[in-house]
Amino acid sequence: MKEFLDVFKKAFNFSDRSRRKEFWIFTLWVFIISIVLAIVEYATGLVIDPDIGILTTIFSLLVLIPSLSVTVRRLHDIGRTGWWILLALIPLLGWIALFVLTLLDSESGSNKYGSNPKETAHEFAAAKN
């Protein structure tokens, strides 16, 4: 849950790097919350149209900017520019390519987007012990 909330804290940060863990835990929580909200909508009749629910629409708008920013930071983590997010505009093949890019491991060391968050976390953990 910490990663989910951290993404909201960094919602307008499009310049740093994000680890796979942060990206995928955020994605998982968005998926789970969306499913729960959809169930609540159908159970309570808060559905405007068969494909449009009030709660899921509001939630989607709330997570739009954080989702974009965490995806851009994830792309930065593998050494790609954030403009690669535009692959999402290409149906199916673009989605698959973006999915694969988000699965790649972090670029080791620092890159032009900052220091590796994975290595920074390990250094902090080692210093803490």
PDB file of C-alpha atoms in Angstrom:
ATOM      1  CA  MET A   1       0.000   0.000   0.000  1.00  0.00           C
ATOM      2  CA  LYS A   2       2.977   2.305   0.620  1.00  0.00           C
ATOM      3  CA  GLU A   3       3.928   2.265  -3.079  1.00  0.00           C
ATOM      4  CA  PHE A   4       0.339   3.105  -4.034  1.00  0.00           C
ATOM      5  CA  LEU A   5       0.332   6.169  -1.799  1.00  0.00           C
ATOM      6  CA  ASP A   6       3.870   7.157  -2.842  1.00  0.00           C
ATOM      7  CA  VAL A   7       2.720   7.361  -6.465  1.00  0.00           C
ATOM      8  CA  PHE A   8       0.041   9.868  -5.434  1.00  0.00           C
ATOM      9  CA  LYS A   9       2.636  11.904  -3.525  1.00  0.00           C
ATOM     10  CA  LYS A  10       4.775  12.015  -6.686  1.00  0.00           C
ATOM     11  CA  ALA A  11       1.806  12.480  -9.044  1.00  0.00           C
ATOM     12  CA  PHE A  12       3.248  15.499 -10.833  1.00  0.00           C
ATOM     13  CA  ASN A  13       6.847  14.246 -10.887  1.00  0.00           C
ATOM     14  CA  PHE A  14       7.581  13.285 -14.485  1.00  0.00           C
ATOM     15  CA  SER A  15      11.354  13.554 -14.217  1.00  0.00           C
ATOM     16  CA  ASP A  16      12.690  10.849 -11.840  1.00  0.00           C
ATOM     17  CA  ARG A  17      12.786   7.053 -11.956  1.00  0.00           C
ATOM     18  CA  SER A  18      10.414   4.402 -10.544  1.00  0.00           C
ATOM     19  CA  ARG A  19      11.168   0.780  -9.809  1.00  0.00           C
ATOM     20  CA  ARG A  20       9.145  -2.112 -11.205  1.00  0.00           C
ATOM     21  CA  LYS A  21       7.864  -2.787  -7.705  1.00  0.00           C
ATOM     22  CA  GLU A  22       6.382   0.701  -7.342  1.00  0.00           C
ATOM     23  CA  PHE A  23       4.829   0.586 -10.824  1.00  0.00           C
ATOM     24  CA  TRP A  24       3.291  -2.882 -10.547  1.00  0.00           C
ATOM     25  CA  ILE A  25       2.023  -2.536  -6.975  1.00  0.00           C
ATOM     26  CA  PHE A  26       0.334   0.725  -7.985  1.00  0.00           C
ATOM     27  CA  THR A  27      -1.148  -1.015 -11.039  1.00  0.00           C
ATOM     28  CA  LEU A  28      -2.359  -3.933  -8.913  1.00  0.00           C
ATOM     29  CA  TRP A  29      -4.080  -1.646  -6.392  1.00  0.00           C
ATOM     30  CA  VAL A  30      -5.747   0.365  -9.177  1.00  0.00           C
ATOM     31  CA  PHE A  31      -7.038  -2.892 -10.665  1.00  0.00           C
ATOM     32  CA  ILE A  32      -8.347  -4.208  -7.330  1.00  0.00           C
ATOM     33  CA  ILE A  33     -10.028  -0.921  -6.392  1.00  0.00           C
ATOM     34  CA  SER A  34     -11.601  -0.671  -9.862  1.00  0.00           C
ATOM     35  CA  ILE A  35     -13.071  -4.178  -9.565  1.00  0.00           C
ATOM     36  CA  VAL A  36     -14.465  -3.451  -6.082  1.00  0.00           C
ATOM     37  CA  LEU A  37     -15.968  -0.143  -7.256  1.00  0.00           C
ATOM     38  CA  ALA A  38     -17.561  -1.840 -10.277  1.00  0.00           C
ATOM     39  CA  ILE A  39     -19.149  -4.464  -8.028  1.00  0.00           C
ATOM     40  CA  VAL A  40     -20.457  -1.749  -5.688  1.00  0.00           C
ATOM     41  CA  GLU A  41     -21.855   0.183  -8.660  1.00  0.00           C
ATOM     42  CA  TYR A  42     -23.769  -2.767 -10.031  1.00  0.00           C
ATOM     43  CA  ALA A  43     -25.005  -3.766  -6.574  1.00  0.00           C
ATOM     44  CA  THR A  44     -26.268  -0.278  -5.759  1.00  0.00           C
ATOM     45  CA  GLY A  45     -27.418   0.777  -9.225  1.00  0.00           C
ATOM     46  CA  LEU A  46     -24.882   3.572  -9.624  1.00  0.00           C
ATOM     47  CA  VAL A  47     -24.401   2.632 -13.260  1.00  0.00           C
ATOM     48  CA  ILE A  48     -25.186   5.426 -15.734  1.00  0.00           C
ATOM     49  CA  ASP A  49     -24.844   3.193 -18.784  1.00  0.00           C
ATOM     50  CA  PRO A  50     -23.893  -0.500 -19.025  1.00  0.00           C
ATOM     51  CA  ASP A  51     -20.287   0.565 -19.598  1.00  0.00           C
ATOM     52  CA  ILE A  52     -20.138   3.698 -17.444  1.00  0.00           C
ATOM     53  CA  GLY A  53     -20.295   3.756 -13.661  1.00  0.00           C
ATOM     54  CA  ILE A  54     -20.152   6.823 -11.447  1.00  0.00           C
ATOM     55  CA  LEU A  55     -17.598   5.510  -8.944  1.00  0.00           C
ATOM     56  CA  THR A  56     -15.246   3.948 -11.486  1.00  0.00           C
ATOM     57  CA  THR A  57     -15.344   7.089 -13.626  1.00  0.00           C
ATOM     58  CA  ILE A  58     -14.420   9.293 -10.670  1.00  0.00           C
ATOM     59  CA  PHE A  59     -11.681   6.865  -9.617  1.00  0.00           C
ATOM     60  CA  SER A  60     -10.302   6.721 -13.170  1.00  0.00           C
ATOM     61  CA  LEU A  61     -10.055  10.500 -13.248  1.00  0.00           C
ATOM     62  CA  LEU A  62      -8.314  10.509  -9.853  1.00  0.00           C
ATOM     63  CA  VAL A  63      -5.636   8.021 -10.947  1.00  0.00           C
ATOM     64  CA  LEU A  64      -5.103   9.392 -14.482  1.00  0.00           C
ATOM     65  CA  ILE A  65      -2.220  11.801 -13.727  1.00  0.00           C
ATOM     66  CA  PRO A  66      -0.508   9.502 -11.162  1.00  0.00           C
ATOM     67  CA  SER A  67      -0.726   6.615 -13.660  1.00  0.00           C
ATOM     68  CA  LEU A  68       0.860   8.677 -16.406  1.00  0.00           C
ATOM     69  CA  SER A  69       3.622   9.940 -14.134  1.00  0.00           C
ATOM     70  CA  VAL A  70       4.532   6.526 -12.699  1.00  0.00           C
ATOM     71  CA  THR A  71       4.627   5.075 -16.219  1.00  0.00           C
ATOM     72  CA  VAL A  72       6.903   7.877 -17.436  1.00  0.00           C
ATOM     73  CA  ARG A  73       9.178   7.389 -14.414  1.00  0.00           C
ATOM     74  CA  ARG A  74       9.187   3.628 -15.078  1.00  0.00           C
ATOM     75  CA  LEU A  75      10.289   4.287 -18.658  1.00  0.00           C
ATOM     76  CA  HIS A  76      13.001   6.604 -17.331  1.00  0.00           C
ATOM     77  CA  ASP A  77      14.192   3.782 -15.080  1.00  0.00           C
ATOM     78  CA  ILE A  78      14.983   1.632 -18.113  1.00  0.00           C
ATOM     79  CA  GLY A  79      16.691   4.529 -19.894  1.00  0.00           C
ATOM     80  CA  ARG A  80      13.826   5.440 -22.241  1.00  0.00           C
ATOM     81  CA  THR A  81      12.262   8.829 -22.683  1.00  0.00           C
ATOM     82  CA  GLY A  82       8.759   9.333 -21.342  1.00  0.00           C
ATOM     83  CA  TRP A  83       7.479   9.875 -24.868  1.00  0.00           C
ATOM     84  CA  TRP A  84       7.470   6.066 -25.244  1.00  0.00           C
ATOM     85  CA  ILE A  85       4.189   6.206 -23.322  1.00  0.00           C
ATOM     86  CA  LEU A  86       2.609   7.215 -26.636  1.00  0.00           C
ATOM     87  CA  LEU A  87       2.866   3.536 -27.613  1.00  0.00           C
ATOM     88  CA  ALA A  88      -0.372   3.180 -25.659  1.00  0.00           C
ATOM     89  CA  LEU A  89      -2.116   4.995 -28.511  1.00  0.00           C
ATOM     90  CA  ILE A  90      -1.360   2.089 -30.864  1.00  0.00           C
ATOM     91  CA  PRO A  91      -3.994  -0.605 -30.289  1.00  0.00           C
ATOM     92  CA  LEU A  92      -2.751  -4.022 -29.210  1.00  0.00           C
ATOM     93  CA  LEU A  93       0.848  -3.921 -30.532  1.00  0.00           C
ATOM     94  CA  GLY A  94       1.597  -0.655 -28.726  1.00  0.00           C
ATOM     95  CA  TRP A  95       0.028  -1.969 -25.530  1.00  0.00           C
ATOM     96  CA  ILE A  96       2.081  -5.155 -25.709  1.00  0.00           C
ATOM     97  CA  ALA A  97       5.286  -3.191 -26.360  1.00  0.00           C
ATOM     98  CA  LEU A  98       4.592  -0.842 -23.423  1.00  0.00           C
ATOM     99  CA  PHE A  99       3.790  -3.834 -21.209  1.00  0.00           C
ATOM    100  CA  VAL A 100       7.127  -5.460 -22.109  1.00  0.00           C
ATOM    101  CA  LEU A 101       9.005  -2.199 -21.469  1.00  0.00           C
ATOM    102  CA  THR A 102       7.511  -1.923 -17.979  1.00  0.00           C
ATOM    103  CA  LEU A 103       8.725  -5.451 -17.213  1.00  0.00           C
ATOM    104  CA  LEU A 104      12.376  -4.706 -18.011  1.00  0.00           C
ATOM    105  CA  ASP A 105      14.895  -4.415 -15.195  1.00  0.00           C
ATOM    106  CA  SER A 106      16.248  -1.038 -14.111  1.00  0.00           C
ATOM    107  CA  GLU A 107      19.197   0.441 -15.928  1.00  0.00           C
ATOM    108  CA  SER A 108      22.111  -0.044 -13.540  1.00  0.00           C
ATOM    109  CA  GLY A 109      23.736   3.003 -12.030  1.00  0.00           C
ATOM    110  CA  SER A 110      22.677   6.525 -12.741  1.00  0.00           C
ATOM    111  CA  ASN A 111      21.254   7.641 -16.047  1.00  0.00           C
ATOM    112  CA  LYS A 112      20.157  11.043 -17.330  1.00  0.00           C
ATOM    113  CA  TYR A 113      16.937  10.733 -15.293  1.00  0.00           C
ATOM    114  CA  GLY A 114      18.627  10.220 -11.935  1.00  0.00           C
ATOM    115  CA  SER A 115      20.162   7.572  -9.740  1.00  0.00           C
ATOM    116  CA  ASN A 116      18.889   4.013  -9.725  1.00  0.00           C
ATOM    117  CA  PRO A 117      16.145   3.815  -7.063  1.00  0.00           C
ATOM    118  CA  LYS A 118      16.842   0.108  -6.529  1.00  0.00           C
ATOM    119  CA  GLU A 119      20.495   0.718  -5.700  1.00  0.00           C
ATOM    120  CA  THR A 120      19.620   3.709  -3.508  1.00  0.00           C
ATOM    121  CA  ALA A 121      17.153   1.540  -1.540  1.00  0.00           C
ATOM    122  CA  HIS A 122      19.780  -1.191  -1.046  1.00  0.00           C
ATOM    123  CA  GLU A 123      22.392   1.320   0.091  1.00  0.00           C
ATOM    124  CA  PHE A 124      19.933   2.763   2.615  1.00  0.00           C
ATOM    125  CA  ALA A 125      19.014  -0.690   3.912  1.00  0.00           C
ATOM    126  CA  ALA A 126      22.691  -1.651   4.273  1.00  0.00           C
ATOM    127  CA  ALA A 127      23.494   1.591   6.113  1.00  0.00           C
ATOM    128  CA  LYS A 128      20.493   1.078   8.393  1.00  0.00           C
ATOM    129  CA  ASN A 129      21.698  -2.370   9.541  1.00  0.00           C
TER     130      ASN A 129
END
